[in-house]
Amino acid sequence: MDESDTAAIIPRDVLNAASADDLLPEDSVHKDQADERSSRPPRPPFTCPLPVSVQPVLFLSMFSLTLQAPLSTQYLWDRISEDLGYNGSKRSECSNGSAPLDPLQKEVETLTAHWNLYISLGGFSVGLLVVPLMGSWSDLAGRRPILILANLGLTLQAVVYLVVMYLKLPVVWFLVGRLLSGLSGDFNSVLAGCFAYVADTSDRRSRTFRVAVLEACLGLSGMLASIIGGQWRQAQGYINPFWLVLATSLASALYTYLFVRESVLPDPSAVLFTTRHYKSVWHLYSAGGCSSESSESLHRSKLWLYTLCFFLVVTVHCGSRELYVLYELSSPLCWGPALIGYGSAAQHLAYLSSLLGLKIMQYCLEDSWVAVIGLISNITGLVVFSVANTTALMFTGYGLCFLLMTATPVLRSKLSKLVDPSEQGALFASVACVESLCFLVGSSVFNSLYPATLHFMKGFPFLFASIILLIPCGIIGTLQCVHQRRGHIESTPS
């Protein structure tokens, strides 16, 4: 019987095991080197010369999203106005005219708001199913695939929107584009992948600041997109700016493929469509994950409490942010476009001032106390907004919110430290879904509260937001006090 017959009868793994024992010393060295290479994540085709990793991915994706949102809303307004034969413009109570509101304008406003709601709910509903699936899958398959897929989905959405604008298709096709993006993970998968990547590549000490850098990228990108999009839309309409939306989404996917090094050793057998990924997400909050805490129930409680804090903080951010422009446009402030632009810039600059403040405070304070100080900054600013009746007072509120964004990176970091390194994708996918829920809840609650309280206090929604923030402030402070007390007891000799 020749060698080929033997190989056909004896299993391949047996032959491999036998041949491994007979390797020469130099062959063993080569085998060890091959095993070491196989235990490393694959390298991308190119190496980025700058000291960055996924920051450009999040920056470009956020730029695309921020540029797209107002353009699509304004297109819906103009398209619905054209279909209904309405040629007027929106009036404000600061205008000199005293004519009653045009019923046709009211219908245009209602239909635009409804379509915005349908598109947001459609993306959220699909994302609620897809994002946890992809986030948990990334713990096995790697972070690069979900970042590429999600950005390609955003690119496809931009393509659909451009086709709708060129061909003047029914606005229902906007919903179709949003659903296609949701099926590939949407922007929430980009968030989950980027934050999980930072958790993979940072130690516990530096993680909070690394997360804060990513959040600063969100703020800076949003500020630039708001400035560029408004000016470009006024000069050239919708279509040319939307080509930039498509280009930045595609550039984010290409950058990920070409330059981002994988942070997880991919498992070739990882399957995307399986209920195992949903079970992994459920396991985080039911079993508490892996931790060094002595009490599993305490660990699970902290996971739920920090998630609740994150939900409340982001809901207030999303809900109050939508009221700033409306509050500034109306009496008694009656701001014009220039002042509104300065206010928006001041709001986005809080991302950078929060990053600097967090870095400085970390030298002398625990992360929890940094978050509490950030929440106090936010609370005082909101209280000033609630009574602001002059431009100076409004900008004073913006100034007091200079540590606005220190709480969310601390909460993301604390949640990340409560789970096993192999569960970071599942965790941040859950956090991204919570963030989408925050947007829907915050938008619904605050946009309903504002007109309902105009008759007794115009700034009441801001006061309400400041009261809500007292809850996470108390929870974070209490958990830190409990932690310090337990550490003191354990360090005290018996």
PDB file of N, CA and C in Angstrom, residues 201-234:
ATOM      1  N   THR A 201      -8.939  47.536  22.732  1.00  0.00           N
ATOM      2  CA  THR A 201      -7.556  47.995  22.575  1.00  0.00           C
ATOM      3  C   THR A 201      -7.091  48.939  23.672  1.00  0.00           C
ATOM      4  N   SER A 202      -7.844  49.058  24.763  1.00  0.00           N
ATOM      5  CA  SER A 202      -7.447  49.947  25.853  1.00  0.00           C
ATOM      6  C   SER A 202      -7.466  49.185  27.177  1.00  0.00           C
ATOM      7  N   ASP A 203      -6.665  49.662  28.125  1.00  0.00           N
ATOM      8  CA  ASP A 203      -6.727  49.068  29.452  1.00  0.00           C
ATOM      9  C   ASP A 203      -7.778  49.788  30.290  1.00  0.00           C
ATOM     10  N   ARG A 204      -8.043  49.282  31.472  1.00  0.00           N
ATOM     11  CA  ARG A 204      -9.120  49.827  32.299  1.00  0.00           C
ATOM     12  C   ARG A 204      -8.847  51.274  32.716  1.00  0.00           C
ATOM     13  N   ARG A 205      -7.583  51.612  32.853  1.00  0.00           N
ATOM     14  CA  ARG A 205      -7.233  52.956  33.326  1.00  0.00           C
ATOM     15  C   ARG A 205      -7.464  54.017  32.249  1.00  0.00           C
ATOM     16  N   SER A 206      -7.109  53.686  31.014  1.00  0.00           N
ATOM     17  CA  SER A 206      -7.193  54.677  29.928  1.00  0.00           C
ATOM     18  C   SER A 206      -8.511  54.616  29.161  1.00  0.00           C
ATOM     19  N   ARG A 207      -9.369  53.669  29.488  1.00  0.00           N
ATOM     20  CA  ARG A 207     -10.560  53.441  28.656  1.00  0.00           C
ATOM     21  C   ARG A 207     -11.512  54.634  28.665  1.00  0.00           C
ATOM     22  N   THR A 208     -11.720  55.240  29.810  1.00  0.00           N
ATOM     23  CA  THR A 208     -12.672  56.350  29.875  1.00  0.00           C
ATOM     24  C   THR A 208     -12.254  57.483  28.953  1.00  0.00           C
ATOM     25  N   PHE A 209     -10.978  57.839  28.963  1.00  0.00           N
ATOM     26  CA  PHE A 209     -10.516  58.937  28.109  1.00  0.00           C
ATOM     27  C   PHE A 209     -10.585  58.547  26.642  1.00  0.00           C
ATOM     28  N   ARG A 210     -10.257  57.287  26.319  1.00  0.00           N
ATOM     29  CA  ARG A 210     -10.343  56.837  24.928  1.00  0.00           C
ATOM     30  C   ARG A 210     -11.781  56.900  24.430  1.00  0.00           C
ATOM     31  N   VAL A 211     -12.722  56.528  25.278  1.00  0.00           N
ATOM     32  CA  VAL A 211     -14.144  56.623  24.914  1.00  0.00           C
ATOM     33  C   VAL A 211     -14.541  58.087  24.736  1.00  0.00           C
ATOM     34  N   ALA A 212     -14.036  58.966  25.617  1.00  0.00           N
ATOM     35  CA  ALA A 212     -14.352  60.393  25.517  1.00  0.00           C
ATOM     36  C   ALA A 212     -13.810  60.992  24.215  1.00  0.00           C
ATOM     37  N   VAL A 213     -12.669  60.501  23.741  1.00  0.00           N
ATOM     38  CA  VAL A 213     -12.127  60.967  22.463  1.00  0.00           C
ATOM     39  C   VAL A 213     -13.092  60.632  21.333  1.00  0.00           C
ATOM     40  N   LEU A 214     -13.657  59.425  21.371  1.00  0.00           N
ATOM     41  CA  LEU A 214     -14.636  59.048  20.353  1.00  0.00           C
ATOM     42  C   LEU A 214     -15.866  59.951  20.415  1.00  0.00           C
ATOM     43  N   GLU A 215     -16.336  60.257  21.607  1.00  0.00           N
ATOM     44  CA  GLU A 215     -17.500  61.136  21.736  1.00  0.00           C
ATOM     45  C   GLU A 215     -17.164  62.550  21.267  1.00  0.00           C
ATOM     46  N   ALA A 216     -15.937  62.991  21.475  1.00  0.00           N
ATOM     47  CA  ALA A 216     -15.521  64.298  20.955  1.00  0.00           C
ATOM     48  C   ALA A 216     -15.532  64.296  19.426  1.00  0.00           C
ATOM     49  N   CYS A 217     -15.186  63.161  18.829  1.00  0.00           N
ATOM     50  CA  CYS A 217     -15.271  63.039  17.368  1.00  0.00           C
ATOM     51  C   CYS A 217     -16.707  63.220  16.901  1.00  0.00           C
ATOM     52  N   LEU A 218     -17.646  62.682  17.664  1.00  0.00           N
ATOM     53  CA  LEU A 218     -19.065  62.846  17.324  1.00  0.00           C
ATOM     54  C   LEU A 218     -19.447  64.330  17.327  1.00  0.00           C
ATOM     55  N   GLY A 219     -19.033  65.050  18.373  1.00  0.00           N
ATOM     56  CA  GLY A 219     -19.395  66.459  18.485  1.00  0.00           C
ATOM     57  C   GLY A 219     -18.750  67.312  17.415  1.00  0.00           C
ATOM     58  N   LEU A 220     -17.457  67.105  17.179  1.00  0.00           N
ATOM     59  CA  LEU A 220     -16.749  67.904  16.184  1.00  0.00           C
ATOM     60  C   LEU A 220     -17.291  67.636  14.785  1.00  0.00           C
ATOM     61  N   SER A 221     -17.543  66.380  14.483  1.00  0.00           N
ATOM     62  CA  SER A 221     -18.102  66.023  13.186  1.00  0.00           C
ATOM     63  C   SER A 221     -19.484  66.632  12.990  1.00  0.00           C
ATOM     64  N   GLY A 222     -20.313  66.559  14.038  1.00  0.00           N
ATOM     65  CA  GLY A 222     -21.647  67.139  13.945  1.00  0.00           C
ATOM     66  C   GLY A 222     -21.615  68.637  13.726  1.00  0.00           C
ATOM     67  N   MET A 223     -20.677  69.327  14.383  1.00  0.00           N
ATOM     68  CA  MET A 223     -20.561  70.773  14.221  1.00  0.00           C
ATOM     69  C   MET A 223     -20.168  71.131  12.791  1.00  0.00           C
ATOM     70  N   LEU A 224     -19.160  70.446  12.239  1.00  0.00           N
ATOM     71  CA  LEU A 224     -18.718  70.741  10.879  1.00  0.00           C
ATOM     72  C   LEU A 224     -19.804  70.446   9.865  1.00  0.00           C
ATOM     73  N   ALA A 225     -20.504  69.324  10.040  1.00  0.00           N
ATOM     74  CA  ALA A 225     -21.559  68.954   9.096  1.00  0.00           C
ATOM     75  C   ALA A 225     -22.712  69.949   9.139  1.00  0.00           C
ATOM     76  N   SER A 226     -23.048  70.439  10.328  1.00  0.00           N
ATOM     77  CA  SER A 226     -24.130  71.419  10.448  1.00  0.00           C
ATOM     78  C   SER A 226     -23.783  72.716   9.729  1.00  0.00           C
ATOM     79  N   ILE A 227     -22.540  73.161   9.884  1.00  0.00           N
ATOM     80  CA  ILE A 227     -22.120  74.409   9.243  1.00  0.00           C
ATOM     81  C   ILE A 227     -22.069  74.251   7.729  1.00  0.00           C
ATOM     82  N   ILE A 228     -21.428  73.182   7.270  1.00  0.00           N
ATOM     83  CA  ILE A 228     -21.270  72.960   5.829  1.00  0.00           C
ATOM     84  C   ILE A 228     -22.618  72.699   5.166  1.00  0.00           C
ATOM     85  N   GLY A 229     -23.439  71.857   5.796  1.00  0.00           N
ATOM     86  CA  GLY A 229     -24.710  71.475   5.189  1.00  0.00           C
ATOM     87  C   GLY A 229     -25.651  72.652   5.013  1.00  0.00           C
ATOM     88  N   GLY A 230     -25.748  73.521   6.032  1.00  0.00           N
ATOM     89  CA  GLY A 230     -26.657  74.658   5.931  1.00  0.00           C
ATOM     90  C   GLY A 230     -26.264  75.626   4.826  1.00  0.00           C
ATOM     91  N   GLN A 231     -24.961  75.952   4.750  1.00  0.00           N
ATOM     92  CA  GLN A 231     -24.497  76.883   3.727  1.00  0.00           C
ATOM     93  C   GLN A 231     -24.630  76.282   2.323  1.00  0.00           C
ATOM     94  N   TRP A 232     -24.276  75.003   2.192  1.00  0.00           N
ATOM     95  CA  TRP A 232     -24.312  74.348   0.885  1.00  0.00           C
ATOM     96  C   TRP A 232     -25.750  74.185   0.392  1.00  0.00           C
ATOM     97  N   ARG A 233     -26.637  73.818   1.310  1.00  0.00           N
ATOM     98  CA  ARG A 233     -28.051  73.679   0.944  1.00  0.00           C
ATOM     99  C   ARG A 233     -28.621  75.003   0.446  1.00  0.00           C
ATOM    100  N   GLN A 234     -28.253  76.093   1.095  1.00  0.00           N
ATOM    101  CA  GLN A 234     -28.754  77.405   0.695  1.00  0.00           C
ATOM    102  C   GLN A 234     -28.209  77.807  -0.670  1.00  0.00           C
TER     103      GLN A 234
END
